[in-house]
Structures are given as C-alpha cells and as structure tokens.
Amino acid sequence: MLEELVQLHRAGRLDEAEAGYRRLLDEHPDDAEVLHLLGILRGQRGDLSEALKLVQRASELDPTNAACQHTLGEMHLAEGRFEEAAQAYDQARQLNPNLAAAHAGLGQVALLRGDADAAESHFKVALRADENDVQALTGLGNVAQVHGDSQRALQLLTQAAELAPDDPLIQTSYAQAMLDQ
C-alpha cells in the first residue's frame, strides 16, 4: 500500500497520495516513514508549518533516519534558519556519510553564509558520493562564480542544467553564468 502511495506522490497525484498517507496514519499514528512522506508532501503544497511538525515527529520516532534529517535540513533552509539547517544536515551526514545530499546541503548553508571555501569543500565531498548530484554541481558552479572563474562555472552549471532541465534555480544560475561568460 505504501509503495502505491509513493508512486502516486511521485506522479504528482498529491490529493490521492495525501489521503492515503492520512489513512495509514489513522491506523498507525507513529509510523515514522509515513509521517516523513506526508511532511514532504505538505511542504510541496506550501504548508511548511505542518510539514516541519510532521518531519520533526518522524525524526523523534526514528532518530537514525538520515533521509529524515536531510528533509529537516531542507525545511530549515527554506525558512532561512541556517543554524538549524546545518545541524540537521550534519546529523544526516553523521548517520550516512555517503549521503551526497547532506554534504550538498552543508555546502549550500556555507555558501549562503559567505564561506565559499567551506562550501566548495562540502560540494566536492557530495560529488565524490554522487557525481551527478545537481545541488553539488550547481553549488560548485556558484562557488566558481564567486571566485571569478566564469569558464569553470559555466561548465559545472551546464552539467547541472542538463541533469535538471526543469529546475528554475539551476536554470537561473546557468543563465547568469552564460551572461557572465
């Protein structure tokens, strides 16, 4: 049943997926995986407050879930709460040192804090874990922009844009690199 709901979620059939997740939670209110998935869905729908509560509850129930910690990091980052985001990403990284997204999240926080060198280091670790991590490629491209290396920035951002052609943030960074070139 859960796999079917995940497929609905991935297909963008959010009403059906949400109704199913809520039915599962009625039967098993402490199911951390379902709480996490419903939190992601609520975040996609713009209800960050409920999303955060759901994912925090999932995290309390399953404190060893690196993906859940990563989601917390993403949500805190979306709210501009850099310290909480960094803590959640770091917890995810400790739970799963090979989770590229946790390293990329730490890089993003460092870049937003103005520490391009720390950001670059985190993004490189993320790429070693997953050579196609678009967040890390975009981050390294943005770091190259900060360092004035527009050729390298364009190379990295082109690769990210090809991997994620529908991501507006990546496309914006790519367009800026093209303009700078």
Backbone as CSV, one residue per row, in Angstrom:
resi,resn,N_x,N_y,N_z,CA_x,CA_y,CA_z,C_x,C_y,C_z
1,MET,0.824,-1.200,0.000,0.000,0.000,0.000,0.865,1.260,0.000
2,LEU,1.894,1.297,0.850,2.723,2.491,0.926,3.436,2.752,-0.396
3,GLU,3.935,1.702,-1.029,4.630,1.883,-2.309,3.696,2.478,-3.362
4,GLU,2.453,2.054,-3.345,1.470,2.622,-4.286,1.263,4.114,-4.021
5,LEU,1.223,4.477,-2.758,1.049,5.892,-2.405,2.272,6.711,-2.813
6,VAL,3.441,6.148,-2.643,4.672,6.830,-3.061,4.650,7.049,-4.570
7,GLN,4.177,6.070,-5.304,4.082,6.213,-6.766,3.098,7.326,-7.139
8,LEU,1.973,7.400,-6.431,1.019,8.490,-6.668,1.674,9.840,-6.368
9,HIS,2.402,9.881,-5.279,3.107,11.097,-4.871,4.089,11.523,-5.955
10,ARG,4.905,10.591,-6.414,5.896,10.890,-7.457,5.243,11.322,-8.764
11,ALA,4.055,10.796,-9.022,3.342,11.130,-10.254,2.615,12.471,-10.146
12,GLY,2.713,13.106,-8.985,2.070,14.406,-8.821,0.604,14.329,-8.460
13,ARG,0.138,13.161,-8.128,-1.264,12.981,-7.725,-1.339,13.171,-6.208
14,LEU,-1.137,14.420,-5.810,-0.939,14.745,-4.403,-2.190,14.550,-3.552
15,ASP,-3.359,14.851,-4.075,-4.584,14.654,-3.292,-4.751,13.192,-2.902
16,GLU,-4.561,12.313,-3.871,-4.712,10.880,-3.610,-3.633,10.373,-2.655
17,ALA,-2.399,10.814,-2.876,-1.303,10.382,-2.013,-1.530,10.873,-0.580
18,GLU,-1.920,12.139,-0.447,-2.141,12.676,0.901,-3.262,11.933,1.616
19,ALA,-4.361,11.687,0.926,-5.468,10.952,1.541,-5.009,9.565,1.995
20,GLY,-4.208,8.906,1.179,-3.702,7.590,1.541,-2.753,7.640,2.729
21,TYR,-1.840,8.620,2.720,-0.925,8.751,3.858,-1.720,8.981,5.150
22,ARG,-2.738,9.822,5.062,-3.531,10.125,6.264,-4.306,8.891,6.739
23,ARG,-4.801,8.088,5.801,-5.475,6.838,6.189,-4.493,5.916,6.926
24,LEU,-3.279,5.796,6.382,-2.275,4.958,7.049,-1.948,5.479,8.443
25,LEU,-1.878,6.789,8.579,-1.583,7.372,9.897,-2.743,7.181,10.871
26,ASP,-3.971,7.130,10.366,-5.112,6.843,11.242,-4.940,5.467,11.879
27,GLU,-4.427,4.523,11.084,-4.226,3.154,11.567,-2.950,3.013,12.395
28,HIS,-1.899,3.760,12.003,-0.586,3.658,12.655,-0.020,5.068,12.844
29,PRO,-0.476,5.779,13.880,-0.098,7.193,14.036,1.391,7.435,14.292
30,ASP,2.116,6.416,14.656,3.544,6.583,14.934,4.425,5.967,13.855
31,ASP,3.928,5.875,12.648,4.717,5.348,11.538,5.614,6.471,11.011
32,ALA,6.886,6.408,11.360,7.825,7.476,11.017,7.957,7.674,9.510
33,GLU,7.948,6.598,8.764,8.111,6.713,7.314,6.934,7.460,6.681
34,VAL,5.729,7.136,7.120,4.542,7.800,6.578,4.514,9.267,7.021
35,LEU,4.863,9.533,8.276,4.934,10.923,8.745,5.922,11.729,7.897
36,HIS,7.066,11.127,7.612,8.093,11.781,6.803,7.558,12.081,5.398
37,LEU,6.948,11.093,4.773,6.429,11.277,3.418,5.311,12.320,3.371
38,LEU,4.421,12.280,4.364,3.352,13.275,4.417,3.942,14.659,4.660
39,GLY,4.988,14.733,5.467,5.662,16.011,5.683,6.239,16.564,4.395
40,ILE,6.873,15.717,3.617,7.409,16.149,2.321,6.284,16.668,1.432
41,LEU,5.191,15.923,1.395,4.060,16.314,0.557,3.485,17.661,1.014
42,ARG,3.318,17.825,2.318,2.772,19.096,2.830,3.727,20.254,2.512
43,GLY,5.022,19.981,2.544,5.985,21.003,2.151,5.842,21.369,0.687
44,GLN,5.627,20.372,-0.154,5.422,20.629,-1.582,4.179,21.472,-1.825
45,ARG,3.233,21.341,-0.936,1.987,22.094,-1.064,2.084,23.475,-0.414
46,GLY,3.239,23.785,0.140,3.438,25.109,0.705,3.074,25.261,2.166
47,ASP,2.676,24.184,2.809,2.346,24.248,4.234,3.573,23.828,5.038
48,LEU,4.538,24.734,5.091,5.808,24.409,5.736,5.651,24.180,7.232
49,SER,4.705,24.854,7.850,4.492,24.678,9.287,4.082,23.243,9.618
50,GLU,3.057,22.737,8.932,2.638,21.354,9.173,3.718,20.379,8.720
51,ALA,4.345,20.679,7.598,5.396,19.808,7.073,6.497,19.629,8.108
52,LEU,6.928,20.723,8.680,8.006,20.683,9.669,7.591,19.879,10.901
53,LYS,6.368,20.061,11.353,5.882,19.301,12.516,5.875,17.802,12.227
54,LEU,5.410,17.442,11.041,5.347,16.027,10.673,6.743,15.408,10.587
55,VAL,7.668,16.119,9.962,9.021,15.573,9.798,9.756,15.558,11.134
56,GLN,9.524,16.560,11.968,10.145,16.536,13.298,9.635,15.347,14.107
57,ARG,8.343,15.075,14.014,7.784,13.922,14.721,8.388,12.626,14.182
58,ALA,8.510,12.524,12.870,9.132,11.341,12.275,10.562,11.185,12.772
59,SER,11.261,12.288,12.870,12.649,12.271,13.340,12.745,11.805,14.795
60,GLU,11.798,12.224,15.609,11.770,11.790,17.010,11.523,10.284,17.101
61,LEU,10.646,9.788,16.246,10.314,8.360,16.258,11.427,7.492,15.678
62,ASP,12.166,8.046,14.721,13.246,7.305,14.063,14.480,8.198,13.960
63,PRO,15.174,8.417,15.065,16.310,9.351,15.074,17.512,8.893,14.252
64,THR,17.502,7.680,13.753,18.626,7.195,12.950,18.351,7.285,11.448
65,ASN,17.275,7.940,11.061,16.900,8.053,9.655,17.582,9.272,9.035
66,ALA,18.624,9.036,8.263,19.392,10.123,7.648,18.544,10.924,6.661
67,ALA,17.683,10.260,5.921,16.841,10.969,4.949,15.903,11.946,5.649
68,CYS,15.408,11.547,6.780,14.516,12.413,7.552,15.284,13.642,8.051
69,GLN,16.496,13.430,8.529,17.324,14.556,8.973,17.618,15.495,7.809
70,HIS,17.882,14.918,6.642,18.128,15.746,5.459,16.896,16.588,5.136
71,THR,15.716,15.982,5.202,14.482,16.725,4.935,14.322,17.869,5.929
72,LEU,14.636,17.620,7.195,14.592,18.698,8.188,15.535,19.832,7.778
73,GLY,16.721,19.473,7.315,17.664,20.483,6.856,17.100,21.313,5.726
74,GLU,16.470,20.651,4.771,15.870,21.356,3.627,14.787,22.324,4.097
75,MET,13.984,21.882,5.030,12.888,22.723,5.513,13.414,23.924,6.296
76,HIS,14.406,23.691,7.140,15.005,24.809,7.881,15.673,25.787,6.917
77,LEU,16.340,25.268,5.906,16.993,26.128,4.924,15.963,26.984,4.189
78,ALA,14.830,26.381,3.845,13.767,27.117,3.155,13.237,28.270,4.009
79,GLU,13.322,28.108,5.311,12.876,29.163,6.226,13.999,30.143,6.562
80,GLY,15.195,29.923,6.020,16.317,30.802,6.307,16.925,30.582,7.683
81,ARG,16.660,29.437,8.264,17.197,29.098,9.586,18.461,28.266,9.377
82,PHE,19.552,28.974,9.099,20.793,28.330,8.682,21.398,27.438,9.760
83,GLU,21.357,27.860,11.001,21.968,27.062,12.068,21.245,25.721,12.215
84,GLU,19.901,25.772,12.246,19.131,24.532,12.359,19.331,23.657,11.127
85,ALA,19.395,24.282,9.958,19.628,23.523,8.726,20.974,22.820,8.794
86,ALA,22.008,23.557,9.199,23.346,22.965,9.278,23.370,21.808,10.273
87,GLN,22.702,21.961,11.398,22.665,20.885,12.392,21.980,19.642,11.831
88,ALA,20.860,19.840,11.137,20.140,18.692,10.582,20.958,18.014,9.478
89,TYR,21.557,18.813,8.591,22.390,18.229,7.531,23.571,17.480,8.144
90,ASP,24.169,18.057,9.169,25.319,17.399,9.794,24.896,16.078,10.449
91,GLN,23.724,16.082,11.077,23.209,14.841,11.672,22.981,13.793,10.583
92,ALA,22.427,14.215,9.444,22.214,13.283,8.327,23.544,12.734,7.835
93,ARG,24.546,13.609,7.744,25.878,13.194,7.288,26.501,12.200,8.263
94,GLN,26.314,12.434,9.548,26.859,11.503,10.543,26.168,10.149,10.465
95,LEU,24.859,10.168,10.221,24.110,8.915,10.123,24.432,8.149,8.846
96,ASN,24.704,8.900,7.775,25.039,8.277,6.496,26.106,9.117,5.810
97,PRO,27.388,8.810,6.062,28.470,9.608,5.484,28.474,9.659,3.958
98,ASN,27.774,8.742,3.300,27.730,8.718,1.838,26.505,9.428,1.261
99,LEU,25.732,10.092,2.103,24.538,10.794,1.632,24.968,12.123,1.006
100,ALA,25.068,12.113,-0.305,25.537,13.294,-1.038,24.714,14.524,-0.712
101,ALA,23.412,14.354,-0.581,22.531,15.495,-0.338,22.842,16.192,0.986
102,ALA,23.297,15.447,1.983,23.654,16.071,3.265,24.880,16.958,3.095
103,HIS,25.863,16.474,2.372,27.062,17.280,2.115,26.716,18.496,1.263
104,ALA,25.865,18.296,0.258,25.463,19.417,-0.588,24.689,20.447,0.217
105,GLY,23.851,19.991,1.137,23.119,20.919,2.000,24.064,21.732,2.874
106,LEU,25.072,21.069,3.434,26.071,21.794,4.234,26.809,22.813,3.368
107,GLY,27.079,22.451,2.122,27.714,23.385,1.199,26.839,24.585,0.917
108,GLN,25.552,24.327,0.731,24.612,25.419,0.463,24.554,26.384,1.639
109,VAL,24.503,25.850,2.852,24.478,26.707,4.044,25.767,27.528,4.111
110,ALA,26.901,26.886,3.884,28.174,27.611,3.923,28.210,28.715,2.866
111,LEU,27.721,28.425,1.675,27.716,29.428,0.614,26.819,30.609,0.981
112,LEU,25.662,30.319,1.541,24.749,31.390,1.952,25.316,32.219,3.098
113,ARG,26.165,31.609,3.895,26.831,32.332,4.984,28.062,33.101,4.490
114,GLY,28.396,32.936,3.215,29.526,33.655,2.643,30.858,32.954,2.765
115,ASP,30.855,31.684,3.120,32.094,30.920,3.262,32.261,30.018,2.037
116,ALA,32.762,30.606,0.952,32.884,29.883,-0.318,33.848,28.705,-0.206
117,ASP,34.912,28.830,0.588,35.872,27.730,0.703,35.259,26.513,1.384
118,ALA,34.523,26.737,2.473,33.855,25.617,3.147,32.783,25.028,2.236
119,ALA,32.064,25.891,1.531,31.036,25.414,0.600,31.660,24.509,-0.456
120,GLU,32.770,24.966,-1.029,33.440,24.178,-2.067,33.849,22.806,-1.543
121,SER,34.365,22.775,-0.334,34.779,21.515,0.264,33.593,20.559,0.406
122,HIS,32.476,21.051,0.912,31.285,20.208,1.069,30.746,19.737,-0.280
123,PHE,30.698,20.635,-1.255,30.187,20.256,-2.568,31.073,19.184,-3.214
124,LYS,32.380,19.276,-3.023,33.282,18.266,-3.586,33.060,16.900,-2.948
125,VAL,32.816,16.887,-1.637,32.517,15.623,-0.962,31.219,15.037,-1.522
126,ALA,30.228,15.897,-1.737,28.953,15.432,-2.289,29.158,14.809,-3.665
127,LEU,29.986,15.429,-4.484,30.230,14.895,-5.827,31.001,13.579,-5.792
128,ARG,31.852,13.400,-4.793,32.524,12.103,-4.670,31.513,11.008,-4.332
129,ALA,30.477,11.362,-3.574,29.437,10.386,-3.225,28.475,10.161,-4.384
130,ASP,28.230,11.216,-5.181,27.308,11.113,-6.319,27.735,12.131,-7.366
131,GLU,28.387,11.660,-8.418,28.950,12.562,-9.432,27.891,13.347,-10.204
132,ASN,26.625,12.954,-10.069,25.539,13.660,-10.753,24.641,14.425,-9.790
133,ASP,25.128,14.732,-8.604,24.333,15.486,-7.642,24.190,16.925,-8.148
134,VAL,22.992,17.270,-8.595,22.799,18.582,-9.223,22.971,19.729,-8.240
135,GLN,22.631,19.508,-6.978,22.824,20.570,-5.992,24.317,20.853,-5.809
136,ALA,25.118,19.808,-5.772,26.564,19.987,-5.620,27.172,20.624,-6.867
137,LEU,26.748,20.172,-8.036,27.254,20.776,-9.275,26.895,22.262,-9.351
138,THR,25.657,22.573,-9.006,25.217,23.972,-9.010,25.999,24.768,-7.972
139,GLY,26.163,24.185,-6.805,26.915,24.869,-5.756,28.346,25.151,-6.167
140,LEU,29.002,24.144,-6.758,30.377,24.363,-7.220,30.426,25.403,-8.333
141,GLY,29.396,25.401,-9.185,29.321,26.427,-10.223,29.187,27.812,-9.616
142,ASN,28.370,27.926,-8.585,28.202,29.214,-7.909,29.474,29.638,-7.173
143,VAL,30.177,28.669,-6.604,31.463,28.978,-5.959,32.461,29.481,-7.004
144,ALA,32.490,28.831,-8.161,33.382,29.284,-9.238,33.039,30.711,-9.643
145,GLN,31.746,31.040,-9.675,31.324,32.414,-9.985,31.883,33.381,-8.948
146,VAL,31.784,33.004,-7.675,32.293,33.845,-6.588,33.787,34.076,-6.759
147,HIS,34.497,33.047,-7.190,35.951,33.141,-7.375,36.340,33.774,-8.712
148,GLY,35.338,34.146,-9.516,35.618,34.803,-10.791,36.034,33.878,-11.910
149,ASP,35.812,32.583,-11.749,36.168,31.609,-12.777,34.914,31.280,-13.594
150,SER,34.556,32.186,-14.502,33.300,32.034,-15.238,33.317,30.825,-16.173
151,GLN,34.472,30.453,-16.685,34.548,29.283,-17.570,34.203,28.007,-16.806
152,ARG,34.803,27.841,-15.633,34.517,26.657,-14.799,33.063,26.688,-14.330
153,ALA,32.576,27.864,-13.969,31.188,27.994,-13.527,30.244,27.536,-14.625
154,LEU,30.499,27.987,-15.851,29.633,27.622,-16.968,29.670,26.113,-17.226
155,GLN,30.848,25.524,-17.123,30.979,24.079,-17.326,30.138,23.305,-16.300
156,LEU,30.267,23.666,-15.031,29.545,22.962,-13.971,28.039,23.210,-14.062
157,LEU,27.662,24.446,-14.322,26.240,24.777,-14.383,25.567,24.210,-15.631
158,THR,26.322,24.067,-16.703,25.786,23.403,-17.893,25.455,21.955,-17.561
159,GLN,26.372,21.294,-16.889,26.146,19.901,-16.498,24.924,19.787,-15.584
160,ALA,24.810,20.684,-14.605,23.657,20.658,-13.695,22.363,20.925,-14.453
161,ALA,22.390,21.899,-15.358,21.191,22.260,-16.118,20.744,21.118,-17.023
162,GLU,21.682,20.369,-17.565,21.319,19.219,-18.399,20.692,18.104,-17.570
163,LEU,21.152,17.953,-16.334,20.611,16.915,-15.456,19.251,17.299,-14.870
164,ALA,19.013,18.601,-14.729,17.760,19.076,-14.124,17.181,20.220,-14.950
165,PRO,16.703,19.909,-16.157,16.242,20.967,-17.058,14.992,21.707,-16.577
166,ASP,14.279,21.150,-15.627,13.053,21.789,-15.147,13.238,22.531,-13.826
167,ASP,14.452,22.586,-13.313,14.700,23.253,-12.035,14.990,24.732,-12.293
168,PRO,14.091,25.622,-11.875,14.269,27.039,-12.190,15.492,27.679,-11.520
169,LEU,15.850,27.230,-10.327,17.022,27.807,-9.655,18.309,27.446,-10.388
170,ILE,18.396,26.209,-10.832,19.574,25.773,-11.578,19.629,26.500,-12.914
171,GLN,18.497,26.606,-13.570,18.469,27.296,-14.855,18.838,28.766,-14.710
172,THR,18.442,29.385,-13.608,18.800,30.784,-13.352,20.302,30.927,-13.160
173,SER,20.898,30.029,-12.375,22.354,30.067,-12.181,23.080,29.850,-13.501
174,TYR,22.561,28.928,-14.289,23.143,28.635,-15.607,23.060,29.868,-16.508
175,ALA,21.908,30.516,-16.525,21.738,31.707,-17.357,22.688,32.823,-16.919
176,GLN,22.853,32.973,-15.599,23.773,34.002,-15.097,25.202,33.698,-15.511
177,ALA,25.578,32.430,-15.463,26.928,32.056,-15.890,27.128,32.331,-17.388
178,MET,26.100,32.097,-18.176,26.200,32.386,-19.606,26.355,33.883,-19.832
179,LEU,25.618,34.673,-19.099,25.742,36.132,-19.224,27.130,36.612,-18.817
180,ASP,27.656,36.031,-17.746,28.982,36.419,-17.274,30.083,36.002,-18.249
181,GLN,29.845,34.927,-18.973,30.835,34.427,-19.926,30.927,35.402,-21.090
